[in-house]
Amino acid sequence: DAGVIQSPRHEVTEMGQEVTLRCKPISGHNSLFWYRQTMMRGLELLIYFNNNVPIDDSGMPEDRFSAKMPNASFSTLKIQPSEPRDSAVYFCASKTGLAGEETQYFGPGTRLLVL
Amino acid sequence: QKEVEQNSGPLSVPEGAIASLNCTYSDRVSQSFFWYRQYSGKSPELIMSIYSNGDKEDGRFTAQLNKASQYVSLLIRDSQPSDSATYLCASNQAGTALIFGKGTTLSVSS
């Protein structure tokens, strides 16, 4: 199994630009999570989907952030416009929908730097 | 506000010693508990999961859960320099997202 795939792995952009992060979950997994990690705040949930439907987006910082999951094998996290304080590592994770199976598997992350 | 608390460390132990990592959680209805290891610049990887009170052993790792005290710990026996990493504690209710602590940095010296 290829694991969770994220792209790009690194992104450097200028303030005000649009940034799109991409994630392909493990095949057969029906829950997908977007997290952001910074030194100050640690690993924080932004949003998660079950069966492509957003369930909890309370962690999305503000309207500049949006996430979509058009099908079971693809999700995007978009920041528009980007700001320097958005600089962080963004992780995507997925898990199965099997009862009692709560383990989440993380992708390699996207390291975002907004100048 | 649901929280998971960990000492940030660093926790320094000599090679071969037992490393003890601790975690408390605020949500009494949490059902699942996890320890993830994260090497610098890498993504978190699952080390242990525990769902019931008591101990769970896997090789050199033992997870301990005490739901009455809302306390989870991870013991690493015969610590190796390769165990040097940040260890993240997480909890959740079934079907919900994980709530992570900020992690404890472990340094094992040879």
GROMACS .gro file of C-alpha atoms in nm:
model
  225
    1ASP     CA    1   0.000   0.000   0.000
    2ALA     CA    2   0.134   0.344  -0.092
    3GLY     CA    3   0.022   0.512   0.226
    4VAL     CA    4  -0.124   0.861   0.242
    5ILE     CA    5   0.014   1.078  -0.037
    6GLN     CA    6   0.049   1.454  -0.009
    7SER     CA    7   0.163   1.714  -0.257
    8PRO     CA    8   0.350   1.933  -0.280
    9ARG     CA    9   0.601   1.833  -0.012
   10HIS     CA   10   0.732   2.188   0.013
   11GLU     CA   11   0.573   2.516  -0.085
   12VAL     CA   12   0.717   2.863  -0.066
   13THR     CA   13   0.488   3.146  -0.163
   14GLU     CA   14   0.438   3.514  -0.109
   15MET     CA   15   0.177   3.671   0.110
   16GLY     CA   16  -0.152   3.712  -0.071
   17GLN     CA   17  -0.106   3.419  -0.304
   18GLU     CA   18  -0.338   3.121  -0.322
   19VAL     CA   19  -0.203   2.791  -0.194
   20THR     CA   20  -0.356   2.451  -0.266
   21LEU     CA   21  -0.249   2.141  -0.079
   22ARG     CA   22  -0.347   1.797  -0.200
   23CYS     CA   23  -0.402   1.463  -0.034
   24LYS     CA   24  -0.475   1.110  -0.149
   25PRO     CA   25  -0.586   0.885   0.139
   26ILE     CA   26  -0.508   0.517   0.171
   27SER     CA   27  -0.734   0.318  -0.057
   28GLY     CA   28  -1.037   0.190   0.129
   29HIS     CA   29  -1.014   0.446   0.407
   30ASN     CA   30  -1.327   0.654   0.437
   31SER     CA   31  -1.221   0.916   0.693
   32LEU     CA   32  -0.977   1.192   0.609
   33PHE     CA   33  -0.827   1.451   0.839
   34TRP     CA   34  -0.631   1.772   0.781
   35TYR     CA   35  -0.397   1.884   1.060
   36ARG     CA   36  -0.161   2.177   1.097
   37GLN     CA   37   0.154   2.160   1.309
   38THR     CA   38   0.352   2.452   1.447
   39MET     CA   39   0.604   2.476   1.728
   40MET     CA   40   0.378   2.703   1.928
   41ARG     CA   41   0.046   2.523   1.891
   42GLY     CA   42   0.147   2.166   1.821
   43LEU     CA   43  -0.069   1.944   1.601
   44GLU     CA   44  -0.415   2.087   1.550
   45LEU     CA   45  -0.713   1.948   1.362
   46LEU     CA   46  -0.841   2.173   1.086
   47ILE     CA   47  -1.120   1.963   0.938
   48TYR     CA   48  -1.221   1.604   0.886
   49PHE     CA   49  -1.440   1.415   0.642
   50ASN     CA   50  -1.633   1.091   0.669
   51ASN     CA   51  -1.737   0.938   0.336
   52ASN     CA   52  -1.639   1.264   0.161
   53VAL     CA   53  -1.869   1.472   0.382
   54PRO     CA   54  -1.718   1.739   0.611
   55ILE     CA   55  -1.802   1.648   0.969
   56ASP     CA   56  -1.611   1.896   1.182
   57ASP     CA   57  -1.453   2.212   1.043
   58SER     CA   58  -1.436   2.398   1.374
   59GLY     CA   59  -1.058   2.403   1.353
   60MET     CA   60  -1.046   2.594   1.025
   61PRO     CA   61  -0.887   2.925   1.126
   62GLU     CA   62  -1.097   3.159   0.919
   63ASP     CA   63  -1.266   3.206   0.585
   64ARG     CA   64  -0.933   3.212   0.407
   65PHE     CA   65  -0.918   2.836   0.455
   66SER     CA   66  -1.138   2.593   0.266
   67ALA     CA   67  -1.129   2.218   0.213
   68LYS     CA   68  -1.299   1.986  -0.029
   69MET     CA   69  -1.323   1.614  -0.083
   70PRO     CA   70  -1.483   1.558  -0.422
   71ASN     CA   71  -1.432   1.181  -0.410
   72ALA     CA   72  -1.300   0.907  -0.186
   73SER     CA   73  -0.946   0.931  -0.320
   74PHE     CA   74  -0.875   1.303  -0.322
   75SER     CA   75  -0.896   1.607  -0.098
   76THR     CA   76  -0.768   1.963  -0.117
   77LEU     CA   77  -0.697   2.230   0.140
   78LYS     CA   78  -0.688   2.581  -0.001
   79ILE     CA   79  -0.563   2.901   0.157
   80GLN     CA   80  -0.660   3.222  -0.016
   81PRO     CA   81  -0.509   3.470   0.045
   82SER     CA   82  -0.213   3.324   0.230
   83GLU     CA   83  -0.046   3.507   0.518
   84PRO     CA   84   0.292   3.458   0.690
   85ARG     CA   85   0.119   3.319   1.001
   86ASP     CA   86  -0.006   3.029   0.787
   87SER     CA   87   0.350   2.898   0.767
   88ALA     CA   88   0.340   2.550   0.917
   89VAL     CA   89   0.348   2.182   0.829
   90TYR     CA   90   0.014   2.058   0.704
   91PHE     CA   91  -0.057   1.688   0.748
   92CYS     CA   92  -0.329   1.476   0.596
   93ALA     CA   93  -0.429   1.153   0.770
   94SER     CA   94  -0.679   0.880   0.696
   95LYS     CA   95  -0.841   0.587   0.869
   96THR     CA   96  -1.080   0.307   0.792
   97GLY     CA   97  -1.444   0.322   0.887
   98LEU     CA   98  -1.431  -0.013   1.062
   99ALA     CA   99  -1.593  -0.017   1.406
  100GLY     CA  100  -1.334   0.001   1.679
  101GLU     CA  101  -1.052   0.092   1.441
  102GLU     CA  102  -0.945   0.443   1.532
  103THR     CA  103  -0.582   0.445   1.418
  104GLN     CA  104  -0.501   0.731   1.184
  105TYR     CA  105  -0.221   0.709   0.930
  106PHE     CA  106  -0.037   1.025   0.842
  107GLY     CA  107   0.103   1.144   0.514
  108PRO     CA  108   0.451   1.298   0.488
  109GLY     CA  109   0.318   1.651   0.523
  110THR     CA  110   0.346   1.972   0.323
  111ARG     CA  111   0.588   2.229   0.458
  112LEU     CA  112   0.444   2.570   0.378
  113LEU     CA  113   0.638   2.892   0.405
  114VAL     CA  114   0.457   3.217   0.333
  115LEU     CA  115   0.691   3.511   0.290
  116GLN     CA  116  -1.217   2.264   2.573
  117LYS     CA  117  -1.087   1.911   2.534
  118GLU     CA  118  -0.716   1.898   2.608
  119VAL     CA  119  -0.431   1.652   2.621
  120GLU     CA  120  -0.138   1.761   2.834
  121GLN     CA  121   0.221   1.644   2.816
  122ASN     CA  122   0.549   1.771   2.959
  123SER     CA  123   0.744   1.916   2.670
  124GLY     CA  124   1.076   1.790   2.803
  125PRO     CA  125   1.337   1.731   2.695
  126LEU     CA  126   1.350   1.402   2.878
  127SER     CA  127   1.705   1.274   2.875
  128VAL     CA  128   1.790   0.913   2.955
  129PRO     CA  129   2.106   0.707   2.904
  130GLU     CA  130   2.109   0.421   2.660
  131GLY     CA  131   1.964   0.106   2.812
  132ALA     CA  132   1.752   0.289   3.069
  133ILE     CA  133   1.373   0.303   3.094
  134ALA     CA  134   1.210   0.615   2.954
  135SER     CA  135   0.874   0.710   3.107
  136LEU     CA  136   0.644   0.945   2.918
  137ASN     CA  137   0.325   1.075   3.071
  138CYS     CA  138   0.003   1.229   2.948
  139THR     CA  139  -0.325   1.348   3.099
  140TYR     CA  140  -0.650   1.418   2.918
  141SER     CA  141  -0.950   1.628   3.008
  142ASP     CA  142  -1.234   1.460   2.817
  143ARG     CA  143  -1.377   1.191   3.045
  144VAL     CA  144  -1.562   1.022   2.759
  145SER     CA  145  -1.246   0.960   2.557
  146GLN     CA  146  -1.231   0.596   2.459
  147SER     CA  147  -0.915   0.550   2.254
  148PHE     CA  148  -0.561   0.653   2.334
  149PHE     CA  149  -0.257   0.660   2.115
  150TRP     CA  150   0.114   0.722   2.128
  151TYR     CA  151   0.274   0.850   1.811
  152ARG     CA  152   0.645   0.897   1.754
  153GLN     CA  153   0.766   1.183   1.538
  154TYR     CA  154   1.123   1.220   1.422
  155SER     CA  155   1.240   1.568   1.333
  156GLY     CA  156   1.109   1.668   0.993
  157LYS     CA  157   0.894   1.357   0.960
  158SER     CA  158   0.529   1.273   1.009
  159PRO     CA  159   0.383   1.109   1.318
  160GLU     CA  160   0.385   0.729   1.319
  161LEU     CA  161   0.179   0.512   1.550
  162ILE     CA  162   0.368   0.335   1.828
  163MET     CA  163   0.089   0.208   2.051
  164SER     CA  164  -0.286   0.225   2.091
  165ILE     CA  165  -0.473   0.137   2.408
  166TYR     CA  166  -0.844   0.123   2.477
  167SER     CA  167  -0.883  -0.052   2.815
  168ASN     CA  168  -0.754   0.020   3.162
  169GLY     CA  169  -0.427  -0.150   3.245
  170ASP     CA  170  -0.110  -0.226   3.057
  171LYS     CA  171  -0.047  -0.317   2.697
  172GLU     CA  172   0.295  -0.439   2.592
  173ASP     CA  173   0.450  -0.448   2.247
  174GLY     CA  174   0.818  -0.532   2.238
  175ARG     CA  175   1.011  -0.268   2.431
  176PHE     CA  176   0.704  -0.047   2.462
  177THR     CA  177   0.436  -0.060   2.731
  178ALA     CA  178   0.133   0.168   2.734
  179GLN     CA  179  -0.057   0.216   3.058
  180LEU     CA  180  -0.407   0.358   3.088
  181ASN     CA  181  -0.593   0.472   3.398
  182LYS     CA  182  -0.930   0.613   3.299
  183ALA     CA  183  -1.025   0.702   3.657
  184SER     CA  184  -0.721   0.928   3.679
  185GLN     CA  185  -0.743   1.030   3.310
  186TYR     CA  186  -0.382   0.932   3.270
  187VAL     CA  187  -0.187   0.755   2.999
  188SER     CA  188   0.179   0.667   3.000
  189LEU     CA  189   0.435   0.508   2.771
  190LEU     CA  190   0.734   0.316   2.899
  191ILE     CA  191   1.025   0.244   2.671
  192ARG     CA  192   1.257  -0.027   2.805
  193ASP     CA  193   1.620  -0.060   2.702
  194SER     CA  194   1.611   0.284   2.542
  195GLN     CA  195   1.818   0.324   2.228
  196PRO     CA  196   1.956   0.639   2.062
  197SER     CA  197   1.716   0.563   1.775
  198ASP     CA  198   1.429   0.623   2.019
  199SER     CA  199   1.525   0.991   2.035
  200ALA     CA  200   1.221   1.170   1.896
  201THR     CA  201   0.912   1.360   2.001
  202TYR     CA  202   0.633   1.142   2.140
  203LEU     CA  203   0.278   1.262   2.089
  204CYS     CA  204  -0.009   1.147   2.307
  205ALA     CA  205  -0.358   1.156   2.155
  206SER     CA  206  -0.711   1.061   2.251
  207ASN     CA  207  -1.053   1.056   2.095
  208GLN     CA  208  -1.408   0.933   2.114
  209ALA     CA  209  -1.508   0.674   1.858
  210GLY     CA  210  -1.542   0.821   1.513
  211THR     CA  211  -1.406   1.164   1.600
  212ALA     CA  212  -1.076   1.333   1.532
  213LEU     CA  213  -0.773   1.284   1.752
  214ILE     CA  214  -0.682   1.547   2.008
  215PHE     CA  215  -0.305   1.566   2.039
  216GLY     CA  216  -0.078   1.683   2.315
  217LYS     CA  217   0.212   1.905   2.216
  218GLY     CA  218   0.455   1.620   2.261
  219THR     CA  219   0.748   1.523   2.482
  220THR     CA  220   1.096   1.530   2.335
  221LEU     CA  221   1.303   1.227   2.433
  222SER     CA  222   1.681   1.222   2.405
  223VAL     CA  223   1.865   0.895   2.456
  224SER     CA  224   2.237   0.935   2.496
  225SER     CA  225   2.485   0.662   2.406
   0.00000   0.00000   0.00000
